[in-house]
Amino acid sequence: MATEKRVRLNPEARRAQLIELGVEMLATRTLDELSVEDIAQQAGISRGLLFHYFSSKQEFHVEVARAAAQELLRRTEPDAGLAPVASLHASLSAFVDYVEENPDNYTSLVRGAASGDAEMRAIFDQTRASMAGRVIAIVADTGVSMGPRAELAVHGWIAFVEACVIGWLGSRAFGREQLLDLLTKALPAVVMASSDEAVGSFVAILAADTPIAGS
């Protein structure tokens, strides 16, 4: 069987190529199933040479997870040209699309965070914090200024979204638009637990801008 011709790349470009190949392979396997041998073969290099660019398999996995998280954030970047609630809905829709298209990829990120590995946990926490920060900014765009309790509630809502999307993918018990409706309307329901006066304003804005989907 013919082998791919080896292409000479500078170290930085080769490292980036290997990480990109790792992210691509996560579409069909988990991080634990990501084979160094398969990556090296796809890149046209020896297994040993891969460790010239990464000190260990663990470092390679961490960098692949970091790149996957960055891709998730890129795909779910809110559209500043939309009204706040529409921007939230579009970002949630993009998140559902990403997890639906890359279930093993996303599962790897979640499991890596739960594994106890400090670096993997840091990647997951930073990703979740970035997503929560975006939501807080969207709410602020409505003219609402949330306090620390409401901001904490948003971080909890992000975890709720993650759990709901993963659960929905496993059951498909109702439609995709109903899922998005649930997630969107859950945000004010969660932050209402805070004592911030601003929350009531956001609930009114959300209720006015988002129609209730059929059950």
PDB file of C-alpha atoms in Angstrom:
ATOM      1  CA  MET A   1       0.000   0.000   0.000  1.00  0.00           C
ATOM      2  CA  ALA A   2       1.380   3.400  -0.946  1.00  0.00           C
ATOM      3  CA  THR A   3       2.349   5.713   1.909  1.00  0.00           C
ATOM      4  CA  GLU A   4       1.921   9.467   1.941  1.00  0.00           C
ATOM      5  CA  LYS A   5       4.930  11.471   0.858  1.00  0.00           C
ATOM      6  CA  ARG A   6       6.515  13.195   3.812  1.00  0.00           C
ATOM      7  CA  VAL A   7       6.283  16.974   3.620  1.00  0.00           C
ATOM      8  CA  ARG A   8       9.017  19.033   5.259  1.00  0.00           C
ATOM      9  CA  LEU A   9       7.531  21.631   7.607  1.00  0.00           C
ATOM     10  CA  ASN A  10       9.129  23.906  10.148  1.00  0.00           C
ATOM     11  CA  PRO A  11       8.611  22.809  13.784  1.00  0.00           C
ATOM     12  CA  GLU A  12       5.824  25.307  14.502  1.00  0.00           C
ATOM     13  CA  ALA A  13       3.885  24.352  11.367  1.00  0.00           C
ATOM     14  CA  ARG A  14       4.344  20.622  12.030  1.00  0.00           C
ATOM     15  CA  ARG A  15       3.135  20.978  15.611  1.00  0.00           C
ATOM     16  CA  ALA A  16       0.076  22.892  14.408  1.00  0.00           C
ATOM     17  CA  GLN A  17      -0.584  20.233  11.764  1.00  0.00           C
ATOM     18  CA  LEU A  18      -0.477  17.431  14.312  1.00  0.00           C
ATOM     19  CA  ILE A  19      -2.863  19.246  16.625  1.00  0.00           C
ATOM     20  CA  GLU A  20      -5.251  19.934  13.734  1.00  0.00           C
ATOM     21  CA  LEU A  21      -5.200  16.264  12.751  1.00  0.00           C
ATOM     22  CA  GLY A  22      -5.955  15.349  16.351  1.00  0.00           C
ATOM     23  CA  VAL A  23      -8.971  17.646  16.453  1.00  0.00           C
ATOM     24  CA  GLU A  24     -10.247  16.229  13.153  1.00  0.00           C
ATOM     25  CA  MET A  25      -9.954  12.678  14.473  1.00  0.00           C
ATOM     26  CA  LEU A  26     -11.952  13.599  17.583  1.00  0.00           C
ATOM     27  CA  ALA A  27     -15.009  13.811  15.348  1.00  0.00           C
ATOM     28  CA  THR A  28     -15.077   9.995  15.294  1.00  0.00           C
ATOM     29  CA  ARG A  29     -13.375   8.996  18.546  1.00  0.00           C
ATOM     30  CA  THR A  30     -12.769  10.141  22.093  1.00  0.00           C
ATOM     31  CA  LEU A  31      -9.532  11.681  23.295  1.00  0.00           C
ATOM     32  CA  ASP A  32      -8.560   8.434  25.031  1.00  0.00           C
ATOM     33  CA  GLU A  33      -8.983   6.620  21.710  1.00  0.00           C
ATOM     34  CA  LEU A  34      -6.792   9.093  19.836  1.00  0.00           C
ATOM     35  CA  SER A  35      -3.879   6.999  18.588  1.00  0.00           C
ATOM     36  CA  VAL A  36      -0.432   8.528  18.316  1.00  0.00           C
ATOM     37  CA  GLU A  37       0.357   5.965  15.616  1.00  0.00           C
ATOM     38  CA  ASP A  38      -2.657   7.034  13.522  1.00  0.00           C
ATOM     39  CA  ILE A  39      -1.731  10.709  13.877  1.00  0.00           C
ATOM     40  CA  ALA A  40       1.863  10.061  12.825  1.00  0.00           C
ATOM     41  CA  GLN A  41       0.729   8.005   9.833  1.00  0.00           C
ATOM     42  CA  GLN A  42      -1.682  10.712   8.692  1.00  0.00           C
ATOM     43  CA  ALA A  43       1.058  13.334   9.018  1.00  0.00           C
ATOM     44  CA  GLY A  44       3.582  11.175   7.174  1.00  0.00           C
ATOM     45  CA  ILE A  45       6.060  11.069  10.054  1.00  0.00           C
ATOM     46  CA  SER A  46       7.318   8.380  12.401  1.00  0.00           C
ATOM     47  CA  ARG A  47       5.755   7.845  15.818  1.00  0.00           C
ATOM     48  CA  GLY A  48       9.039   8.779  17.421  1.00  0.00           C
ATOM     49  CA  LEU A  49       9.243  12.049  15.548  1.00  0.00           C
ATOM     50  CA  LEU A  50       5.883  13.106  16.942  1.00  0.00           C
ATOM     51  CA  PHE A  51       7.515  13.184  20.365  1.00  0.00           C
ATOM     52  CA  HIS A  52      10.021  15.656  19.015  1.00  0.00           C
ATOM     53  CA  TYR A  53       7.139  18.149  18.960  1.00  0.00           C
ATOM     54  CA  PHE A  54       5.375  16.990  22.137  1.00  0.00           C
ATOM     55  CA  SER A  55       7.094  15.773  25.287  1.00  0.00           C
ATOM     56  CA  SER A  56       4.463  13.083  25.911  1.00  0.00           C
ATOM     57  CA  LYS A  57       1.151  11.664  24.746  1.00  0.00           C
ATOM     58  CA  GLN A  58      -0.470  13.570  27.611  1.00  0.00           C
ATOM     59  CA  GLU A  59       0.889  16.893  26.358  1.00  0.00           C
ATOM     60  CA  PHE A  60      -0.366  16.093  22.862  1.00  0.00           C
ATOM     61  CA  HIS A  61      -3.829  15.250  24.213  1.00  0.00           C
ATOM     62  CA  VAL A  62      -3.928  18.473  26.236  1.00  0.00           C
ATOM     63  CA  GLU A  63      -3.050  20.569  23.186  1.00  0.00           C
ATOM     64  CA  VAL A  64      -5.657  18.790  21.075  1.00  0.00           C
ATOM     65  CA  ALA A  65      -8.273  19.409  23.774  1.00  0.00           C
ATOM     66  CA  ARG A  66      -7.241  23.066  23.949  1.00  0.00           C
ATOM     67  CA  ALA A  67      -7.616  23.436  20.169  1.00  0.00           C
ATOM     68  CA  ALA A  68     -11.011  21.683  20.255  1.00  0.00           C
ATOM     69  CA  ALA A  69     -12.193  24.080  22.963  1.00  0.00           C
ATOM     70  CA  GLN A  70     -11.040  27.062  20.916  1.00  0.00           C
ATOM     71  CA  GLU A  71     -12.949  25.731  17.907  1.00  0.00           C
ATOM     72  CA  LEU A  72     -16.079  25.385  20.045  1.00  0.00           C
ATOM     73  CA  LEU A  73     -15.766  28.996  21.200  1.00  0.00           C
ATOM     74  CA  ARG A  74     -15.199  30.167  17.632  1.00  0.00           C
ATOM     75  CA  ARG A  75     -18.262  28.317  16.368  1.00  0.00           C
ATOM     76  CA  THR A  76     -20.487  29.695  19.124  1.00  0.00           C
ATOM     77  CA  GLU A  77     -19.315  33.329  19.036  1.00  0.00           C
ATOM     78  CA  PRO A  78     -22.424  35.529  19.474  1.00  0.00           C
ATOM     79  CA  ASP A  79     -23.418  37.708  16.515  1.00  0.00           C
ATOM     80  CA  ALA A  80     -23.033  41.326  17.627  1.00  0.00           C
ATOM     81  CA  GLY A  81     -25.296  42.390  14.771  1.00  0.00           C
ATOM     82  CA  LEU A  82     -28.329  40.662  16.291  1.00  0.00           C
ATOM     83  CA  ALA A  83     -30.613  41.826  19.075  1.00  0.00           C
ATOM     84  CA  PRO A  84     -29.549  40.369  22.470  1.00  0.00           C
ATOM     85  CA  VAL A  85     -32.141  37.602  22.718  1.00  0.00           C
ATOM     86  CA  ALA A  86     -31.695  36.653  19.050  1.00  0.00           C
ATOM     87  CA  SER A  87     -27.936  36.565  19.620  1.00  0.00           C
ATOM     88  CA  LEU A  88     -28.394  34.274  22.617  1.00  0.00           C
ATOM     89  CA  HIS A  89     -30.669  31.956  20.621  1.00  0.00           C
ATOM     90  CA  ALA A  90     -28.225  31.841  17.683  1.00  0.00           C
ATOM     91  CA  SER A  91     -25.281  31.092  19.956  1.00  0.00           C
ATOM     92  CA  LEU A  92     -27.219  28.295  21.657  1.00  0.00           C
ATOM     93  CA  SER A  93     -28.199  26.915  18.256  1.00  0.00           C
ATOM     94  CA  ALA A  94     -24.542  26.901  17.203  1.00  0.00           C
ATOM     95  CA  PHE A  95     -23.628  25.089  20.420  1.00  0.00           C
ATOM     96  CA  VAL A  96     -26.226  22.391  19.771  1.00  0.00           C
ATOM     97  CA  ASP A  97     -24.951  22.062  16.194  1.00  0.00           C
ATOM     98  CA  TYR A  98     -21.354  21.703  17.383  1.00  0.00           C
ATOM     99  CA  VAL A  99     -22.113  19.034  19.993  1.00  0.00           C
ATOM    100  CA  GLU A 100     -24.400  17.201  17.551  1.00  0.00           C
ATOM    101  CA  GLU A 101     -21.666  17.167  14.892  1.00  0.00           C
ATOM    102  CA  ASN A 102     -18.831  16.362  17.319  1.00  0.00           C
ATOM    103  CA  PRO A 103     -20.301  14.269  20.153  1.00  0.00           C
ATOM    104  CA  ASP A 104     -17.074  12.377  20.847  1.00  0.00           C
ATOM    105  CA  ASN A 105     -15.057  15.586  20.657  1.00  0.00           C
ATOM    106  CA  TYR A 106     -17.240  17.334  23.225  1.00  0.00           C
ATOM    107  CA  THR A 107     -17.508  14.251  25.414  1.00  0.00           C
ATOM    108  CA  SER A 108     -13.708  14.110  25.488  1.00  0.00           C
ATOM    109  CA  LEU A 109     -13.562  17.677  26.766  1.00  0.00           C
ATOM    110  CA  VAL A 110     -16.119  16.963  29.494  1.00  0.00           C
ATOM    111  CA  ARG A 111     -14.553  13.646  30.521  1.00  0.00           C
ATOM    112  CA  GLY A 112     -11.092  15.175  30.491  1.00  0.00           C
ATOM    113  CA  ALA A 113     -12.312  17.790  32.963  1.00  0.00           C
ATOM    114  CA  ALA A 114     -13.781  15.089  35.179  1.00  0.00           C
ATOM    115  CA  SER A 115     -10.653  12.935  35.064  1.00  0.00           C
ATOM    116  CA  GLY A 116      -8.869  14.946  37.727  1.00  0.00           C
ATOM    117  CA  ASP A 117      -6.152  16.117  35.343  1.00  0.00           C
ATOM    118  CA  ALA A 118      -5.394  19.724  36.291  1.00  0.00           C
ATOM    119  CA  GLU A 119      -4.564  20.901  32.759  1.00  0.00           C
ATOM    120  CA  MET A 120      -7.671  19.356  31.230  1.00  0.00           C
ATOM    121  CA  ARG A 121      -9.805  20.791  34.013  1.00  0.00           C
ATOM    122  CA  ALA A 122      -8.315  24.239  33.400  1.00  0.00           C
ATOM    123  CA  ILE A 123      -9.199  24.064  29.689  1.00  0.00           C
ATOM    124  CA  PHE A 124     -12.775  23.084  30.489  1.00  0.00           C
ATOM    125  CA  ASP A 125     -13.156  25.741  33.181  1.00  0.00           C
ATOM    126  CA  GLN A 126     -11.765  28.451  30.906  1.00  0.00           C
ATOM    127  CA  THR A 127     -14.122  27.392  28.116  1.00  0.00           C
ATOM    128  CA  ARG A 128     -17.146  27.453  30.410  1.00  0.00           C
ATOM    129  CA  ALA A 129     -16.069  30.809  31.872  1.00  0.00           C
ATOM    130  CA  SER A 130     -15.769  32.271  28.371  1.00  0.00           C
ATOM    131  CA  MET A 131     -19.248  31.055  27.462  1.00  0.00           C
ATOM    132  CA  ALA A 132     -20.706  32.442  30.698  1.00  0.00           C
ATOM    133  CA  GLY A 133     -18.970  35.762  30.114  1.00  0.00           C
ATOM    134  CA  ARG A 134     -20.584  36.004  26.701  1.00  0.00           C
ATOM    135  CA  VAL A 135     -24.042  35.421  28.153  1.00  0.00           C
ATOM    136  CA  ILE A 136     -23.459  38.019  30.853  1.00  0.00           C
ATOM    137  CA  ALA A 137     -22.426  40.471  28.120  1.00  0.00           C
ATOM    138  CA  ILE A 138     -25.568  39.674  26.104  1.00  0.00           C
ATOM    139  CA  VAL A 139     -27.733  40.400  29.134  1.00  0.00           C
ATOM    140  CA  ALA A 140     -25.812  43.644  29.706  1.00  0.00           C
ATOM    141  CA  ASP A 141     -26.617  44.645  26.112  1.00  0.00           C
ATOM    142  CA  THR A 142     -30.282  44.796  27.129  1.00  0.00           C
ATOM    143  CA  GLY A 143     -29.401  47.563  29.568  1.00  0.00           C
ATOM    144  CA  VAL A 144     -29.394  45.235  32.551  1.00  0.00           C
ATOM    145  CA  SER A 145     -26.581  45.309  35.119  1.00  0.00           C
ATOM    146  CA  MET A 146     -26.399  42.021  37.000  1.00  0.00           C
ATOM    147  CA  GLY A 147     -24.788  41.555  40.372  1.00  0.00           C
ATOM    148  CA  PRO A 148     -22.527  38.715  41.515  1.00  0.00           C
ATOM    149  CA  ARG A 149     -25.399  36.388  42.467  1.00  0.00           C
ATOM    150  CA  ALA A 150     -26.958  36.650  39.028  1.00  0.00           C
ATOM    151  CA  GLU A 151     -23.563  36.179  37.358  1.00  0.00           C
ATOM    152  CA  LEU A 152     -23.031  33.027  39.425  1.00  0.00           C
ATOM    153  CA  ALA A 153     -26.455  31.820  38.288  1.00  0.00           C
ATOM    154  CA  VAL A 154     -25.371  32.269  34.652  1.00  0.00           C
ATOM    155  CA  HIS A 155     -22.365  30.014  35.266  1.00  0.00           C
ATOM    156  CA  GLY A 156     -24.761  27.405  36.662  1.00  0.00           C
ATOM    157  CA  TRP A 157     -27.016  27.831  33.635  1.00  0.00           C
ATOM    158  CA  ILE A 158     -24.073  27.017  31.338  1.00  0.00           C
ATOM    159  CA  ALA A 159     -23.674  23.667  33.127  1.00  0.00           C
ATOM    160  CA  PHE A 160     -27.440  23.119  32.760  1.00  0.00           C
ATOM    161  CA  VAL A 161     -27.202  23.768  29.008  1.00  0.00           C
ATOM    162  CA  GLU A 162     -24.352  21.276  28.644  1.00  0.00           C
ATOM    163  CA  ALA A 163     -26.244  18.553  30.519  1.00  0.00           C
ATOM    164  CA  CYS A 164     -29.484  19.165  28.611  1.00  0.00           C
ATOM    165  CA  VAL A 165     -27.847  19.064  25.187  1.00  0.00           C
ATOM    166  CA  ILE A 166     -25.948  15.855  25.928  1.00  0.00           C
ATOM    167  CA  GLY A 167     -29.114  14.265  27.362  1.00  0.00           C
ATOM    168  CA  TRP A 168     -31.208  15.400  24.402  1.00  0.00           C
ATOM    169  CA  LEU A 169     -28.754  13.890  21.927  1.00  0.00           C
ATOM    170  CA  GLY A 170     -29.188  10.546  23.659  1.00  0.00           C
ATOM    171  CA  SER A 171     -32.989  10.570  23.717  1.00  0.00           C
ATOM    172  CA  ARG A 172     -34.322  12.981  21.040  1.00  0.00           C
ATOM    173  CA  ALA A 173     -37.547  12.900  23.069  1.00  0.00           C
ATOM    174  CA  PHE A 174     -38.652  16.211  21.549  1.00  0.00           C
ATOM    175  CA  GLY A 175     -37.670  18.549  18.750  1.00  0.00           C
ATOM    176  CA  ARG A 176     -34.583  20.695  18.394  1.00  0.00           C
ATOM    177  CA  GLU A 177     -36.504  23.991  18.506  1.00  0.00           C
ATOM    178  CA  GLN A 178     -38.207  22.876  21.701  1.00  0.00           C
ATOM    179  CA  LEU A 179     -34.771  22.204  23.175  1.00  0.00           C
ATOM    180  CA  LEU A 180     -33.586  25.695  22.225  1.00  0.00           C
ATOM    181  CA  ASP A 181     -36.771  27.189  23.666  1.00  0.00           C
ATOM    182  CA  LEU A 182     -36.181  25.331  26.934  1.00  0.00           C
ATOM    183  CA  LEU A 183     -32.580  26.487  27.181  1.00  0.00           C
ATOM    184  CA  THR A 184     -33.367  30.103  26.320  1.00  0.00           C
ATOM    185  CA  LYS A 185     -36.230  30.430  28.785  1.00  0.00           C
ATOM    186  CA  ALA A 186     -34.318  28.634  31.536  1.00  0.00           C
ATOM    187  CA  LEU A 187     -31.850  31.524  31.753  1.00  0.00           C
ATOM    188  CA  PRO A 188     -34.162  34.068  33.410  1.00  0.00           C
ATOM    189  CA  ALA A 189     -35.747  31.279  35.465  1.00  0.00           C
ATOM    190  CA  VAL A 190     -32.326  30.545  36.938  1.00  0.00           C
ATOM    191  CA  VAL A 191     -31.206  34.112  37.534  1.00  0.00           C
ATOM    192  CA  MET A 192     -34.544  34.993  39.141  1.00  0.00           C
ATOM    193  CA  ALA A 193     -33.148  33.278  42.228  1.00  0.00           C
ATOM    194  CA  SER A 194     -30.909  36.316  42.719  1.00  0.00           C
ATOM    195  CA  SER A 195     -32.159  39.448  44.425  1.00  0.00           C
ATOM    196  CA  ASP A 196     -31.008  41.786  41.660  1.00  0.00           C
ATOM    197  CA  GLU A 197     -33.757  44.089  40.462  1.00  0.00           C
ATOM    198  CA  ALA A 198     -32.283  43.853  36.967  1.00  0.00           C
ATOM    199  CA  VAL A 199     -33.344  40.249  36.608  1.00  0.00           C
ATOM    200  CA  GLY A 200     -37.003  41.189  36.373  1.00  0.00           C
ATOM    201  CA  SER A 201     -36.238  43.512  33.486  1.00  0.00           C
ATOM    202  CA  PHE A 202     -34.417  40.775  31.570  1.00  0.00           C
ATOM    203  CA  VAL A 203     -37.263  38.330  32.170  1.00  0.00           C
ATOM    204  CA  ALA A 204     -39.669  40.824  30.615  1.00  0.00           C
ATOM    205  CA  ILE A 205     -37.383  41.401  27.627  1.00  0.00           C
ATOM    206  CA  LEU A 206     -36.931  37.682  27.055  1.00  0.00           C
ATOM    207  CA  ALA A 207     -40.650  36.937  27.393  1.00  0.00           C
ATOM    208  CA  ALA A 208     -41.481  39.645  24.883  1.00  0.00           C
ATOM    209  CA  ASP A 209     -38.835  38.656  22.323  1.00  0.00           C
ATOM    210  CA  THR A 210     -39.068  34.848  22.393  1.00  0.00           C
ATOM    211  CA  PRO A 211     -42.245  32.973  21.424  1.00  0.00           C
ATOM    212  CA  ILE A 212     -43.082  29.839  23.359  1.00  0.00           C
ATOM    213  CA  ALA A 213     -42.577  26.694  21.279  1.00  0.00           C
ATOM    214  CA  GLY A 214     -45.225  24.020  21.195  1.00  0.00           C
ATOM    215  CA  SER A 215     -44.860  21.264  23.752  1.00  0.00           C
TER     216      SER A 215
END
